[in-house]
Tab-separated table of C-alpha atoms in Angstrom:
chain	number	residue	atom	x	y	z
J	884	MET	CA	107.420	138.645	-13.336
J	885	THR	CA	105.179	138.814	-16.354
J	886	VAL	CA	102.150	136.547	-16.271
J	887	PRO	CA	101.360	135.081	-19.715
J	888	ALA	CA	98.035	136.123	-21.143
J	889	GLN	CA	95.427	133.392	-20.959
J	890	THR	CA	93.721	132.344	-24.147
J	891	VAL	CA	89.991	132.025	-23.662
J	892	PRO	CA	88.543	129.344	-25.952
J	893	ALA	CA	86.084	130.704	-28.463
J	894	ARG	CA	82.559	129.718	-27.538
J	895	LEU	CA	79.720	128.712	-29.791
J	896	VAL	CA	76.118	128.502	-28.616
J	897	LEU	CA	73.628	126.065	-30.117
J	898	ALA	CA	69.979	127.062	-30.321
J	899	SER	CA	68.390	123.831	-29.157
J	900	HIS	CA	66.908	122.406	-25.969
J	901	ASN	CA	66.673	118.911	-27.462
J	902	ALA	CA	69.286	116.708	-25.744
J	903	HIS	CA	69.380	114.210	-28.638
J	904	LYS	CA	69.950	116.950	-31.196
J	905	LEU	CA	72.584	118.690	-29.060
J	906	GLY	CA	74.506	115.445	-28.800
J	907	GLU	CA	74.381	114.970	-32.562
J	908	LEU	CA	75.505	118.528	-33.258
J	909	ARG	CA	78.456	118.320	-30.863
J	910	ALA	CA	79.520	115.018	-32.455
J	911	ILE	CA	79.302	116.566	-35.929
J	912	LEU	CA	81.055	119.843	-35.101
J	913	VAL	CA	83.716	118.399	-32.773
J	914	PRO	CA	84.049	114.675	-33.589
J	915	ALA	CA	86.397	112.423	-31.638
J	916	ASP	CA	88.755	112.014	-34.609
J	917	GLY	CA	89.757	115.674	-34.394
J	918	SER	CA	88.054	116.793	-37.585
J	919	GLY	CA	85.292	119.355	-37.655
J	920	VAL	CA	85.546	123.028	-36.738
J	921	SER	CA	89.221	123.935	-36.334
J	922	GLY	CA	90.113	125.218	-32.870
J	923	LEU	CA	86.744	124.442	-31.324
J	924	ASP	CA	86.856	122.628	-27.997
J	925	PRO	CA	83.863	120.401	-27.083
J	926	ALA	CA	83.536	122.180	-23.740
J	927	SER	CA	83.150	125.480	-25.583
J	928	VAL	CA	80.043	124.297	-27.432
J	929	VAL	CA	77.236	125.432	-25.157
J	930	SER	CA	73.473	125.437	-25.536
J	931	ALA	CA	70.569	127.817	-25.162
J	932	THR	CA	69.645	125.901	-22.009
J	933	ASP	CA	72.935	126.958	-20.380
J	934	PHE	CA	71.804	130.578	-20.673
J	935	GLY	CA	68.154	130.034	-19.808
J	936	VAL	CA	67.155	131.377	-23.212
J	937	THR	CA	63.707	130.321	-24.363
J	938	GLU	CA	63.033	129.480	-27.980
J	939	PRO	CA	61.467	132.245	-30.100
J	940	VAL	CA	58.291	131.760	-32.097
J	941	GLU	CA	59.210	129.927	-35.298
J	942	ASP	CA	56.860	131.624	-37.739
J	943	GLY	CA	59.028	131.333	-40.831
J	944	LEU	CA	57.678	129.575	-43.912
J	945	THR	CA	60.881	127.655	-44.711
J	946	PHE	CA	63.486	125.645	-42.808
J	947	ALA	CA	66.071	128.352	-43.511
J	948	ALA	CA	63.828	131.138	-42.220
J	949	ASN	CA	63.129	129.314	-38.961
J	950	ALA	CA	66.805	128.458	-38.447
J	951	LEU	CA	67.716	132.133	-38.857
J	952	ILE	CA	64.978	133.230	-36.443
J	953	LYS	CA	66.433	130.985	-33.734
J	954	ALA	CA	70.070	131.860	-34.399
J	955	ARG	CA	69.396	135.609	-34.473
J	956	ALA	CA	67.526	135.513	-31.174
J	957	LEU	CA	70.243	133.494	-29.465
J	958	ALA	CA	73.127	135.619	-30.759
J	959	LYS	CA	71.334	138.723	-29.503
J	960	ALA	CA	70.595	137.197	-26.083
J	961	THR	CA	74.070	135.765	-25.448
J	962	GLY	CA	76.475	137.972	-27.386
J	963	LEU	CA	78.047	134.812	-28.841
J	964	PRO	CA	78.159	133.328	-32.336
J	965	ALA	CA	74.991	131.229	-32.507
J	966	VAL	CA	74.102	128.229	-34.591
J	967	ALA	CA	70.595	126.891	-35.108
J	968	ASP	CA	68.961	124.415	-37.360
J	969	ASP	CA	65.469	123.664	-38.503
J	970	SER	CA	64.864	120.248	-39.910
J	971	GLY	CA	62.110	117.855	-40.774
J	972	LEU	CA	60.740	115.236	-43.087
J	973	ALA	CA	59.401	116.015	-46.547
J	974	VAL	CA	57.164	113.273	-47.991
J	975	ASP	CA	56.695	113.210	-51.759
J	976	VAL	CA	53.027	112.173	-51.861
J	977	LEU	CA	52.180	114.767	-49.212
J	978	GLY	CA	53.635	117.580	-51.284
J	979	GLY	CA	56.598	118.022	-48.974
J	980	ALA	CA	54.662	117.770	-45.695
J	981	PRO	CA	55.065	117.483	-42.765
J	982	GLY	CA	57.976	119.810	-43.639
J	983	ILE	CA	58.390	122.669	-41.181
J	984	PHE	CA	55.554	121.162	-39.119
J	985	SER	CA	57.378	117.838	-38.627
J	986	ALA	CA	57.926	118.238	-34.877
J	987	ARG	CA	54.255	119.031	-34.254
J	988	TRP	CA	52.551	117.042	-37.014
J	989	ALA	CA	50.159	115.368	-34.555
J	990	GLY	CA	49.458	118.616	-32.687
J	991	LYS	CA	51.823	118.572	-29.705
J	992	HIS	CA	55.386	119.760	-30.306
J	993	GLY	CA	57.989	117.043	-29.842
J	994	ASP	CA	55.637	114.067	-29.450
J	995	ASP	CA	57.627	111.678	-31.642
J	996	ALA	CA	55.379	108.674	-31.073
J	997	ALA	CA	52.201	110.549	-31.990
J	998	ASN	CA	53.819	112.131	-35.033
J	999	LEU	CA	54.970	108.737	-36.280
J	1000	ASP	CA	51.588	107.113	-35.664
J	1001	LEU	CA	49.779	109.828	-37.585
J	1002	LEU	CA	52.154	109.773	-40.544
J	1003	LEU	CA	52.062	105.983	-40.805
J	1004	ALA	CA	48.256	106.081	-40.771
J	1005	GLN	CA	48.187	108.730	-43.483
J	1006	LEU	CA	50.453	106.636	-45.688
J	1007	SER	CA	48.915	103.245	-44.892
J	1008	ASP	CA	47.552	102.671	-48.408
J	1009	ILE	CA	50.529	104.107	-50.306
J	1010	ALA	CA	52.479	101.546	-52.361
J	1011	PRO	CA	56.220	101.125	-51.666
J	1012	GLU	CA	57.243	102.709	-54.969
J	1013	HIS	CA	55.444	105.916	-53.973
J	1014	ARG	CA	56.799	106.226	-50.429
J	1015	GLY	CA	59.762	108.434	-51.308
J	1016	ALA	CA	60.785	111.092	-48.799
J	1017	GLN	CA	63.761	113.044	-47.572
J	1018	PHE	CA	65.057	114.536	-44.388
J	1019	VAL	CA	65.876	118.239	-44.818
J	1020	CYS	CA	68.032	120.446	-42.611
J	1021	ALA	CA	68.836	124.144	-42.790
J	1022	ALA	CA	71.736	125.141	-40.511
J	1023	ALA	CA	72.231	128.834	-39.773
J	1024	LEU	CA	75.098	130.788	-38.248
J	1025	VAL	CA	74.540	134.290	-36.873
J	1026	THR	CA	77.215	136.352	-35.132
J	1027	PRO	CA	76.636	139.263	-32.727
J	1028	ASP	CA	77.976	141.681	-35.351
J	1029	GLY	CA	75.405	140.558	-37.909
J	1030	VAL	CA	77.190	138.000	-40.073
J	1031	GLU	CA	74.683	135.381	-41.299
J	1032	HIS	CA	75.126	132.208	-43.298
J	1033	VAL	CA	72.844	129.251	-44.072
J	1034	GLU	CA	73.639	125.811	-45.479
J	1035	GLU	CA	71.205	123.006	-46.305
J	1036	GLY	CA	71.564	119.244	-46.262
J	1037	TYR	CA	69.351	116.377	-47.461
J	1038	LEU	CA	69.022	112.639	-46.884
J	1039	ARG	CA	66.913	110.865	-49.483
J	1040	GLY	CA	65.146	107.598	-48.712
J	1041	THR	CA	61.964	105.534	-48.552
J	1042	LEU	CA	59.406	105.360	-45.753
J	1043	LEU	CA	58.635	101.981	-44.209
J	1044	THR	CA	55.208	100.885	-43.021
J	1045	ALA	CA	56.370	100.207	-39.440
J	1046	ARG	CA	59.097	101.319	-37.061
J	1047	ARG	CA	62.527	99.686	-37.111
J	1048	GLY	CA	65.355	100.474	-34.724
J	1049	THR	CA	65.676	102.246	-31.402
J	1050	GLY	CA	68.348	104.831	-32.134
J	1051	GLY	CA	67.978	108.427	-33.174
J	1052	PHE	CA	64.759	110.358	-32.704
J	1053	GLY	CA	61.879	111.861	-34.618
J	1054	TYR	CA	61.096	109.997	-37.827
J	1055	ASP	CA	64.366	108.015	-37.823
J	1056	PRO	CA	62.651	104.618	-37.259
J	1057	ILE	CA	60.757	104.761	-40.557
J	1058	LEU	CA	63.214	106.283	-43.041
J	1059	LEU	CA	65.335	103.821	-45.014
J	1060	PRO	CA	68.142	105.858	-46.613
J	1061	ALA	CA	68.743	105.257	-50.305
J	1062	GLY	CA	71.156	102.360	-50.747
J	1063	SER	CA	70.841	101.215	-47.131
J	1064	GLU	CA	69.216	98.134	-45.650
J	1065	ARG	CA	68.903	99.798	-42.245
J	1066	THR	CA	66.765	102.718	-41.121
J	1067	THR	CA	68.408	105.786	-39.653
J	1068	ALA	CA	67.294	104.468	-36.254
J	1069	GLU	CA	69.304	101.281	-36.860
J	1070	LEU	CA	72.536	103.071	-37.752
J	1071	THR	CA	75.226	103.849	-35.195
J	1072	PRO	CA	75.556	107.547	-34.309
J	1073	ASP	CA	78.732	107.829	-36.387
J	1074	GLU	CA	77.118	106.087	-39.374
J	1075	LYS	CA	74.096	108.337	-39.166
J	1076	ASN	CA	76.116	111.541	-38.816
J	1077	ALA	CA	78.191	110.605	-41.870
J	1078	ILE	CA	75.172	110.610	-44.196
J	1079	SER	CA	72.472	112.585	-42.410
J	1080	HIS	CA	70.864	115.796	-43.579
J	1081	ARG	CA	72.044	117.466	-40.374
J	1082	GLY	CA	75.591	116.178	-40.762
J	1083	ARG	CA	75.790	117.419	-44.329
J	1084	ALA	CA	74.399	120.863	-43.484
J	1085	PHE	CA	76.639	121.400	-40.470
J	1086	ARG	CA	79.788	120.149	-42.189
J	1087	ALA	CA	79.099	122.665	-44.965
J	1088	LEU	CA	78.624	125.347	-42.307
J	1089	ALA	CA	81.808	124.392	-40.383
J	1090	PRO	CA	84.261	126.611	-42.326
J	1091	HIS	CA	82.013	129.618	-41.744
J	1092	ILE	CA	81.797	128.809	-38.031
J	1093	ALA	CA	85.590	128.544	-37.852
J	1094	ALA	CA	85.943	131.934	-39.550
J	1095	ALA	CA	83.444	133.516	-37.152
J	1096	LEU	CA	85.199	132.113	-34.080
J	1097	THR	CA	88.583	133.298	-35.336
J	1098	SER	CA	87.310	136.845	-35.680
J	1099	ALA	CA	85.255	136.797	-32.454
């Protein structure tokens, strides 16, 4: 009796230890409506944490450079196609800052409350018409055989003077997307993913991920 060969689902590893971000990325790449990366099963989207891989030093000078640093390190460590992103907030009157330093703007990496407090204090005397800003995301794919691709996404908006909303993370409570009456922290996850910088970057990257998984 011949036993049919078993098809092993292609796996994709995400270079993040941030639970909020991992949830967003899985929802973007493998949404419940069946769209997203063709042939990718939610259970096959794993994270750097699953492999015990620590994050490399992000010493790039751009979002794209840092995303590639993380994806390259993870692809090398796991032997799997790896996806990473680097994202942040670029404020017009601050010349694009906090930018690549968004997650550690107040000094300690990942302290959202401190980062928000500092930014709000820095912008306290800035008039509403000059509080323009945008979320920026660079999403990178790196395969074990050296294929690399980067896509970028943006979400333009205005910064409020105080927090609004309890959803999301990072600077979500103070960015009012253009044309919206709600901050990104007041949107549902699906609403946010539909317009977010991260959603736009990863949807643009999806066809390249599908191609990499097909050839893996």
